[in-house]
PDB file of C-alpha atoms in Angstrom:
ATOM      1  CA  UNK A 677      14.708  37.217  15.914  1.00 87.00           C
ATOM      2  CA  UNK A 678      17.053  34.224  16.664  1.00 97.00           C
ATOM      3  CA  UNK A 679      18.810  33.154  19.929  1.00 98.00           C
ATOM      4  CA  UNK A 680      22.674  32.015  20.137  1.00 98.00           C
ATOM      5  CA  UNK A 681      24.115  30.537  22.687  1.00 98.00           C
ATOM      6  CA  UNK A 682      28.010  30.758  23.355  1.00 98.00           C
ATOM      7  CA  UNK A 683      29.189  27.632  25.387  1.00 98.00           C
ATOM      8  CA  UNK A 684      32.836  27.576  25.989  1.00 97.00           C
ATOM      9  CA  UNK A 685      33.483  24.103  27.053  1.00 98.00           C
ATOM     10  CA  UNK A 686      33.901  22.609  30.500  1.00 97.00           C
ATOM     11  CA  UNK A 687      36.989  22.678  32.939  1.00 96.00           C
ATOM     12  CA  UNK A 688      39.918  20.599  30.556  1.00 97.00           C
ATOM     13  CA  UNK A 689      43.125  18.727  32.107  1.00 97.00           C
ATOM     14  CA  UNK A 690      45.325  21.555  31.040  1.00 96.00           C
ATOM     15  CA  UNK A 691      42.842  23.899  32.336  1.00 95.00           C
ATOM     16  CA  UNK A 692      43.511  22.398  35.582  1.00 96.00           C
ATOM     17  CA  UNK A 693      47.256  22.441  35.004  1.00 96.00           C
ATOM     18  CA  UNK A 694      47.371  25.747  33.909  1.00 94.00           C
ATOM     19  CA  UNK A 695      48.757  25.199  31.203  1.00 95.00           C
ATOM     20  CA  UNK A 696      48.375  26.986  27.510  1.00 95.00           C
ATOM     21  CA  UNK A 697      46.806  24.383  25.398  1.00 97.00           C
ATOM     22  CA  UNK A 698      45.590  26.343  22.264  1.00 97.00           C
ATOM     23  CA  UNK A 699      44.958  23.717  19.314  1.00 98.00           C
ATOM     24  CA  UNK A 700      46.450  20.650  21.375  1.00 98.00           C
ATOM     25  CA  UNK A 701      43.800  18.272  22.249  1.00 97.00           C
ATOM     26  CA  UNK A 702      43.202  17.442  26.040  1.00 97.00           C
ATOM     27  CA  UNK A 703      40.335  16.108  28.214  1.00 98.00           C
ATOM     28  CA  UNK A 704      37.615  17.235  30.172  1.00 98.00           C
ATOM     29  CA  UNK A 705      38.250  17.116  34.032  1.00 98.00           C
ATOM     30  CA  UNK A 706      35.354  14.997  35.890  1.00 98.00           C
ATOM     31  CA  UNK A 707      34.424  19.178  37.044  1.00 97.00           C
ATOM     32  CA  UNK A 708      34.832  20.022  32.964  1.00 97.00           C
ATOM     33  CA  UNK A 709      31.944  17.296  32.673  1.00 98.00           C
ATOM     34  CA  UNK A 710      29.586  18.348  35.394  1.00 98.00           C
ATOM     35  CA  UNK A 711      29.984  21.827  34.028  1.00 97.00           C
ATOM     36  CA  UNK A 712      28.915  20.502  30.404  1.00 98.00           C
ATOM     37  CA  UNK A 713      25.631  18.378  31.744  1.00 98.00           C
ATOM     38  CA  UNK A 714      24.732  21.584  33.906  1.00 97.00           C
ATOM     39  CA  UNK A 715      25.319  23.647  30.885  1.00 98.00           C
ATOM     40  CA  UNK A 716      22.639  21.801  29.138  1.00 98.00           C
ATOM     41  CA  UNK A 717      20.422  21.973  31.856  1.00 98.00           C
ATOM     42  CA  UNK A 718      20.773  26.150  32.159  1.00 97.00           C
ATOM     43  CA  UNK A 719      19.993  25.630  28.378  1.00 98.00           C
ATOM     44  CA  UNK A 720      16.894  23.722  28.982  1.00 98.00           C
ATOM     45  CA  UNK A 721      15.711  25.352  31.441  1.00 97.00           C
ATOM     46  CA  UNK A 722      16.064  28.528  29.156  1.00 97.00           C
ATOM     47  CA  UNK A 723      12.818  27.225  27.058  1.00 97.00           C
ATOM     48  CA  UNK A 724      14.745  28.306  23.734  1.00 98.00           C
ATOM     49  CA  UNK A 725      13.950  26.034  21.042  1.00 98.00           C
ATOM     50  CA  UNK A 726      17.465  25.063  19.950  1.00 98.00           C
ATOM     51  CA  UNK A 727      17.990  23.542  16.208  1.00 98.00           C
ATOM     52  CA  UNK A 728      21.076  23.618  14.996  1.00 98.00           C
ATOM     53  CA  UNK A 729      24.564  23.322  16.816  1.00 98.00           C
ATOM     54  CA  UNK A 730      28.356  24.357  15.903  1.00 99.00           C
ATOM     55  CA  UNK A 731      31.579  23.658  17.528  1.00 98.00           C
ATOM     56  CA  UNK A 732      35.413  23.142  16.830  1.00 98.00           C
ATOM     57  CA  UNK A 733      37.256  20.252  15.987  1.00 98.00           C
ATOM     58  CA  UNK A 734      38.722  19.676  19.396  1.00 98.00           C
ATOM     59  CA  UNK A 735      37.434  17.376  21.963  1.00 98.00           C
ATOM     60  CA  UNK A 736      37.086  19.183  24.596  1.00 98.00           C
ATOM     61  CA  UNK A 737      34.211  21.539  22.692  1.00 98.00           C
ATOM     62  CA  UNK A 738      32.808  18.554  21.076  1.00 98.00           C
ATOM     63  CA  UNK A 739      32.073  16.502  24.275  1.00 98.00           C
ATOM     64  CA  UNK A 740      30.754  19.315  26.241  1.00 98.00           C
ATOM     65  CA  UNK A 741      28.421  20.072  23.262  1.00 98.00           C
ATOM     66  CA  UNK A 742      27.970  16.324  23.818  1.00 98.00           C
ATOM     67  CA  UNK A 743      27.354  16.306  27.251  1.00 98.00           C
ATOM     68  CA  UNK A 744      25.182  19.324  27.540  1.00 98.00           C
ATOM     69  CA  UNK A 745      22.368  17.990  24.267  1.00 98.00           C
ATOM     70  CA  UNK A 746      22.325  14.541  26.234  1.00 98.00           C
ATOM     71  CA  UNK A 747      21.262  16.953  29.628  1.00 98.00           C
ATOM     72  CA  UNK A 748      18.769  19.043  27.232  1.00 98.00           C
ATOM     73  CA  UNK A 749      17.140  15.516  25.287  1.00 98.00           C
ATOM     74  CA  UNK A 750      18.226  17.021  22.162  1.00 98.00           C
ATOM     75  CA  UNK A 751      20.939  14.810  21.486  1.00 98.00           C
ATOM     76  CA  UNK A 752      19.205  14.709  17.738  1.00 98.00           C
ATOM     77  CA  UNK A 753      19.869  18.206  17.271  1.00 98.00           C
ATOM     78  CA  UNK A 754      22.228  18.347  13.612  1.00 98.00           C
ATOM     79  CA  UNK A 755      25.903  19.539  14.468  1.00 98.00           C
ATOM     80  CA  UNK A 756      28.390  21.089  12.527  1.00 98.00           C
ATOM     81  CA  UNK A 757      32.235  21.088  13.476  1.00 98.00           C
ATOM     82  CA  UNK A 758      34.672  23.106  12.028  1.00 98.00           C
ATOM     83  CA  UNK A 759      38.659  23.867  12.932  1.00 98.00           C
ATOM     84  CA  UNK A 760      37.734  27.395  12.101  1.00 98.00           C
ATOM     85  CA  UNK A 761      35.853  27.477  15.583  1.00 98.00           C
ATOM     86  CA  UNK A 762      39.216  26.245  17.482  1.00 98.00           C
ATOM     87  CA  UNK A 763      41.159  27.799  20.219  1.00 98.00           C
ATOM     88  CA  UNK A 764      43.591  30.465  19.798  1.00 97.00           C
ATOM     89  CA  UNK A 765      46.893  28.478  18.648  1.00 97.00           C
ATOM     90  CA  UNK A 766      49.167  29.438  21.536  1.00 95.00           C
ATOM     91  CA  UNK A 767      52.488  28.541  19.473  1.00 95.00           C
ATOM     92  CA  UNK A 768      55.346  28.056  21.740  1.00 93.00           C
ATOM     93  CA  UNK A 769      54.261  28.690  24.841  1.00 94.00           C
ATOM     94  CA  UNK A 770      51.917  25.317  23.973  1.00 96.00           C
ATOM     95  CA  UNK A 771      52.004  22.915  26.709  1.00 94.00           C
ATOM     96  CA  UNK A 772      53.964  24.865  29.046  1.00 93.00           C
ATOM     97  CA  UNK A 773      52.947  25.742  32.869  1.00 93.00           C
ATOM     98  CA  UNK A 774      51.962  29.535  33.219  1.00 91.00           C
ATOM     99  CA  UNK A 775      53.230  30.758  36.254  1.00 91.00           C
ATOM    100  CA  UNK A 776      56.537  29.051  35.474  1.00 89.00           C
ATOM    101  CA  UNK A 777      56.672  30.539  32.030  1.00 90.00           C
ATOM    102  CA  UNK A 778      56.185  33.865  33.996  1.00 89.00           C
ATOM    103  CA  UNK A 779      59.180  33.604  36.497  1.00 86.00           C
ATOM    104  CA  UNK A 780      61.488  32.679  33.050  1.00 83.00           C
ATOM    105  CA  UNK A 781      59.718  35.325  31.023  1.00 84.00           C
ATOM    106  CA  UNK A 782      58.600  38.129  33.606  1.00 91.00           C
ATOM    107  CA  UNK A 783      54.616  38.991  34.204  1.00 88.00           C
ATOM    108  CA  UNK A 784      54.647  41.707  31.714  1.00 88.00           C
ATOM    109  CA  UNK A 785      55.735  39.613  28.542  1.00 91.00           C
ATOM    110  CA  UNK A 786      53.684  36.595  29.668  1.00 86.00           C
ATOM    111  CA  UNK A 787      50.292  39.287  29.672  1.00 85.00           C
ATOM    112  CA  UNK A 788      51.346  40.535  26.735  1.00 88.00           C
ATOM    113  CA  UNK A 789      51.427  37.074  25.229  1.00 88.00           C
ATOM    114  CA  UNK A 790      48.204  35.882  26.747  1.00 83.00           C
ATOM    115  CA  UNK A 791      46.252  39.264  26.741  1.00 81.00           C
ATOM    116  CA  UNK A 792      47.181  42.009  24.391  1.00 87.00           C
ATOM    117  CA  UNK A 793      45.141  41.828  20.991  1.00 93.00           C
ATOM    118  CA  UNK A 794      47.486  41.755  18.384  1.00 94.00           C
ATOM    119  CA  UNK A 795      50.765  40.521  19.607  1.00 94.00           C
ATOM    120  CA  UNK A 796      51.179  36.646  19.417  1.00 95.00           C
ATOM    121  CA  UNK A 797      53.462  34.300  21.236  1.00 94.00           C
ATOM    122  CA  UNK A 798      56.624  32.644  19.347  1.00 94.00           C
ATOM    123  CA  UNK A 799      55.898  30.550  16.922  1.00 96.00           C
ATOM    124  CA  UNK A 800      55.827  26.927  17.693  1.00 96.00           C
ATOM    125  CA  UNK A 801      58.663  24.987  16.630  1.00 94.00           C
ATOM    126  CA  UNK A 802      58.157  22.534  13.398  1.00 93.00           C
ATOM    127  CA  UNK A 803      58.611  19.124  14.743  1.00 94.00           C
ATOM    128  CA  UNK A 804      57.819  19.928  18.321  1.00 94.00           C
ATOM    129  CA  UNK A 805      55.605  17.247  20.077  1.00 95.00           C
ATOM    130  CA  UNK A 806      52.573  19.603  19.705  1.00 97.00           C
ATOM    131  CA  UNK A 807      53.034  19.723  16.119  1.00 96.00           C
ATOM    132  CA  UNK A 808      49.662  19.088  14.484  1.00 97.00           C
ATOM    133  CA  UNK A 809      50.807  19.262  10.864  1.00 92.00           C
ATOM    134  CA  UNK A 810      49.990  15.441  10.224  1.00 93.00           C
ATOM    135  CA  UNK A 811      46.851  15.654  12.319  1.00 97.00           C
ATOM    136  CA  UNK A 812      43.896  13.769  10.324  1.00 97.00           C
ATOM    137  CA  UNK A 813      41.190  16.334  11.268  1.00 97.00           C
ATOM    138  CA  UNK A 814      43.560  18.849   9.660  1.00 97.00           C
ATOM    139  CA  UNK A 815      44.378  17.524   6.156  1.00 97.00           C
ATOM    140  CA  UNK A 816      44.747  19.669   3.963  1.00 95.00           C
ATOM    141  CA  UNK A 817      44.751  22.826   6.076  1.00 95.00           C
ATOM    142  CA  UNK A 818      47.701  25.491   7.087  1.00 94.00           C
ATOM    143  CA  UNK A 819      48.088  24.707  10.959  1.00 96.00           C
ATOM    144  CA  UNK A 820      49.073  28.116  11.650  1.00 97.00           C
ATOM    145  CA  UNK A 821      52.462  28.464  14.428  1.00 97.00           C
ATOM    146  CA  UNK A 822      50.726  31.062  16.503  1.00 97.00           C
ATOM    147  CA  UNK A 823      47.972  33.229  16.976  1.00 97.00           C
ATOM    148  CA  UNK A 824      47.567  36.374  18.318  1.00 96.00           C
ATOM    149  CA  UNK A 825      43.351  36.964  19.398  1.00 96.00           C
ATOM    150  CA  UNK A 826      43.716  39.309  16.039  1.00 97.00           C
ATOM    151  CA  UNK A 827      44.338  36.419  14.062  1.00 97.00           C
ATOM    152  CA  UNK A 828      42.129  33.830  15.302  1.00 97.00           C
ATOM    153  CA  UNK A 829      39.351  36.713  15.020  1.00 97.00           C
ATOM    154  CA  UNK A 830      40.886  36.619  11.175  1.00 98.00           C
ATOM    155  CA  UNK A 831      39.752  32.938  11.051  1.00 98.00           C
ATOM    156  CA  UNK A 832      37.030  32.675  12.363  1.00 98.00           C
ATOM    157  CA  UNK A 833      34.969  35.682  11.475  1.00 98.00           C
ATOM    158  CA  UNK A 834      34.662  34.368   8.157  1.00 98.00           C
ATOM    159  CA  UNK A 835      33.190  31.122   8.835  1.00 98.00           C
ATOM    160  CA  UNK A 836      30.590  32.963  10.630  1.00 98.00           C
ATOM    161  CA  UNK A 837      29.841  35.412   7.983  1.00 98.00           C
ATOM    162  CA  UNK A 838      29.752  32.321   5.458  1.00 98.00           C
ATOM    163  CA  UNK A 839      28.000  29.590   7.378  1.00 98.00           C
ATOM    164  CA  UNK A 840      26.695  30.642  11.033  1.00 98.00           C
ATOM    165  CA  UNK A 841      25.436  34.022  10.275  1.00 98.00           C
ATOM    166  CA  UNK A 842      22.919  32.573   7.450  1.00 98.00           C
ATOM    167  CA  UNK A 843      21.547  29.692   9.634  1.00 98.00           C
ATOM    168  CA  UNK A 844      20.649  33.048  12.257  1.00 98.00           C
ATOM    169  CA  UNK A 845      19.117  34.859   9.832  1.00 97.00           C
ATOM    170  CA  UNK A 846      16.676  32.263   9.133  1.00 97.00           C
ATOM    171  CA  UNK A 847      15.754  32.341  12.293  1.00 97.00           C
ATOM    172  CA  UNK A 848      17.434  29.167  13.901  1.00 98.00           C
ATOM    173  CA  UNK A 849      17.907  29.047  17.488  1.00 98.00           C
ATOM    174  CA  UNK A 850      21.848  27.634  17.575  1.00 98.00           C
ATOM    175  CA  UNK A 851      24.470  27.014  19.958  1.00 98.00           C
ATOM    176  CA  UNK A 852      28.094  27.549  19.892  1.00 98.00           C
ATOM    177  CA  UNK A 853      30.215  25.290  21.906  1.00 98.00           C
ATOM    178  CA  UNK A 854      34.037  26.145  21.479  1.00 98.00           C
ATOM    179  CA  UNK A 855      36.867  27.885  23.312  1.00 98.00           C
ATOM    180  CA  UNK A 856      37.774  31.108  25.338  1.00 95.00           C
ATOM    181  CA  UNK A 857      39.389  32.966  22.699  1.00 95.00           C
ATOM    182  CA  UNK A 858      37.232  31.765  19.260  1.00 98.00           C
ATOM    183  CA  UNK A 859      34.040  32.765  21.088  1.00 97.00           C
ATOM    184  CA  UNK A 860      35.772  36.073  22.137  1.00 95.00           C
ATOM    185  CA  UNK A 861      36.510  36.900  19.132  1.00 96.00           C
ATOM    186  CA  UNK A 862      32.520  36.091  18.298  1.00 97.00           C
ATOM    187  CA  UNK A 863      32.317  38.819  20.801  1.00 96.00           C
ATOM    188  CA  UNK A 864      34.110  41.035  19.740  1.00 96.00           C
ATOM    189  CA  UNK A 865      32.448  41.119  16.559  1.00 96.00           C
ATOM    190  CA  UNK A 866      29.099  41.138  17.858  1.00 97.00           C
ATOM    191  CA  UNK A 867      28.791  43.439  20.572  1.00 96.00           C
ATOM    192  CA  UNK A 868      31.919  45.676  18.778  1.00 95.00           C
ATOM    193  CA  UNK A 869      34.288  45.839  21.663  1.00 94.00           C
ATOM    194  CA  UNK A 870      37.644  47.714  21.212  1.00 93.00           C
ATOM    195  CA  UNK A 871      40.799  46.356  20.824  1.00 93.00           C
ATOM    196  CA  UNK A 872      41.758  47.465  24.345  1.00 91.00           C
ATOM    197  CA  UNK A 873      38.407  46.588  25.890  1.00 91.00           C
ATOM    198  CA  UNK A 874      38.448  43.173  24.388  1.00 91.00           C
ATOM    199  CA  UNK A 875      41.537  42.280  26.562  1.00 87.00           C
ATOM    200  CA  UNK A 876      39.559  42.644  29.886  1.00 87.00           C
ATOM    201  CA  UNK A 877      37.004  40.021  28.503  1.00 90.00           C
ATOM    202  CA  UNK A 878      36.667  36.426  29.795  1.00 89.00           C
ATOM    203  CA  UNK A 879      34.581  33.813  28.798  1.00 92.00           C
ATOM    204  CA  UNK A 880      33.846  31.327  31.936  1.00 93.00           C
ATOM    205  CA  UNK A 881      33.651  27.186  31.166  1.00 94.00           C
ATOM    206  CA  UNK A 882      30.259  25.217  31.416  1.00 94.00           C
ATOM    207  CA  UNK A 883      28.210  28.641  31.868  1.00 95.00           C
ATOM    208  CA  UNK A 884      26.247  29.761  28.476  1.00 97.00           C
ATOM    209  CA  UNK A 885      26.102  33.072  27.046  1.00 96.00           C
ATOM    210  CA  UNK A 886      22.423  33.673  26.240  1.00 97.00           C
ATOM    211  CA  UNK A 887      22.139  36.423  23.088  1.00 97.00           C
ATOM    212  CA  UNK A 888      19.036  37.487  21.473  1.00 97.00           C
ATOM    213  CA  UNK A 889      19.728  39.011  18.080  1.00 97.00           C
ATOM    214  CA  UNK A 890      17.670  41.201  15.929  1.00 97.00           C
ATOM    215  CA  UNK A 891      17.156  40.890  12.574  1.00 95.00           C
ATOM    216  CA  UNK A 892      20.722  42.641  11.725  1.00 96.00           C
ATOM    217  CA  UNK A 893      22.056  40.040  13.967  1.00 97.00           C
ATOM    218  CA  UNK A 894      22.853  42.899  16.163  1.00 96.00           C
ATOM    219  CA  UNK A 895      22.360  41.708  20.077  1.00 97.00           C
ATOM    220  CA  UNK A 896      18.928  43.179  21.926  1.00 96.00           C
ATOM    221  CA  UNK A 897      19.563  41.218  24.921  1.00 95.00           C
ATOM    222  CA  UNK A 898      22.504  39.193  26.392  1.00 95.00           C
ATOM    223  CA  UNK A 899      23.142  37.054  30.193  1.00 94.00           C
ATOM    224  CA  UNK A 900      25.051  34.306  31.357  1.00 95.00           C
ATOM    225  CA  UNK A 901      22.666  31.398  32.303  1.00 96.00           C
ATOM    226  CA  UNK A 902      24.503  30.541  35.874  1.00 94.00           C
ATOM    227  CA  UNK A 903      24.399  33.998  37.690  1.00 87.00           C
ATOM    228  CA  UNK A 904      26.269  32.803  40.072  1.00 85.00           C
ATOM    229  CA  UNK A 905      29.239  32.827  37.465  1.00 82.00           C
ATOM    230  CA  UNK A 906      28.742  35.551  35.563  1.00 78.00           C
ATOM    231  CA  UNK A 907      31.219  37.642  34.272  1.00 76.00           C
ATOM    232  CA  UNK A 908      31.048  41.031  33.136  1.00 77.00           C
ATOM    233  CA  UNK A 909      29.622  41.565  29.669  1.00 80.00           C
ATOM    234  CA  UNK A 910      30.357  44.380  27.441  1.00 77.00           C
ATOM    235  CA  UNK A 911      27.276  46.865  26.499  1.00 79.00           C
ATOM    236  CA  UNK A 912      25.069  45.981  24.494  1.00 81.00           C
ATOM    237  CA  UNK A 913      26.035  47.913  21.251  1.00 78.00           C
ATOM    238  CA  UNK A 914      23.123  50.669  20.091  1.00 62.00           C
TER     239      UNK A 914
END
């Protein structure tokens, strides 16, 4: 039996702003940080034995994984990052303020965009100052225009059959530090949660989702490490 933890990063800037960030790279806020050290002291305090670690290729993941190892003493611990563990890419609504995109937009389109499973938001203009097409990190790689939570669950299941699934099976402990919509769409998969259910799910910043897994990776046991912040979790799946 192996343990994963699901981290979604601390509090960012654009967080803050409410604004839709997606696959544009921002800061943590000074409460983004705090929430990453206290992550890794939940995560400590946890007594797992932690040995191998996986996040995205976005700073705001990678410094609260960071963060939380230097809180735990396990800054040793090996860590893999991958683009395939990135945010949803929010297309053209990147960058924008939320509630002002709503009064040009109306509520219903702007849940639609943000909520619904399958329906993403326009694409993202080529050129546009949140184009990431000559981003280093993502030579070589199709920087897709938009996602809809359908198609980042499309990217990233994959990597997890291929390269985080294997590392469970042997057994190793690992944590996943990434983003509100890649880890729901680890969710998803994991504890099997409709396509309408899944919309109702939220992932809070800086508070770890602790899952025991059986030997069919299928969860036995699941709780957020700050009760105090929990959110609701799906059934475990029988």
């Amino acid at each position: 039996m192996a343990v994963l933890a699901l981290m979604r990063h601390g509090q960012s800037e654009w967080n803050l702003q409410n604004r839709f960030t997606g696959w544009w790279d921002v800061q943590l806020t000074d409460k983004g940080v705090a929430e990453a050290s206290r992550a890794g002291e939940l995560l400590s305090e946890a007594g797992v034995d932690f040995r191998q670690c996986f996040t995205s290729v976005q700073t705001r993941a990678i410094r609260t994984l960071w963060l939380a190892l230097q809180s735990m003493d396990r800054c040793w611990l090996p860590v893999t990052k991958d683009f395939h563990l990135n945010e949803r890419h929010y297309g053209g609504l990147t960058g924008l303020d939320k509630t002002e995109t709503a009064a040009k937009h109306g509520d219903d389109q702007v849940k639609i965009w943000r909520r619904s499973y399958d329906v993403p938001p326009p694409n993202l203009e080529p050129g546009s100052e949140f184009d990431l097409s000559k981003d280093q990190r993502y030579d070589g790689i199709d920087v897709p225009a938009t996602e809809s939570l359908k198609l980042t669950l499309e990217r990233v299941l994959p990597y997890w059959d291929g390269t985080i699934a294997p590392v469970l099976n042997d057994g190793t402990n690992t944590i996943i530090s990434a983003h509100g919509n890649s880890l729901r769409a680890i969710v998803k998969h994991l504890f099997r949660v409709s396509e309408d259910d899944i919309i109702g799910v939220e992932i809070p910043t800086g508070n770890p989702l602790l899952i025991e897994l059986d030997d069919d990776l299928k969860p036995v046991s699941a709780r957020y490490l700050d009760a105090d912040r929990a959110k609701d979790l799906p059934p475990i799946p029988a």
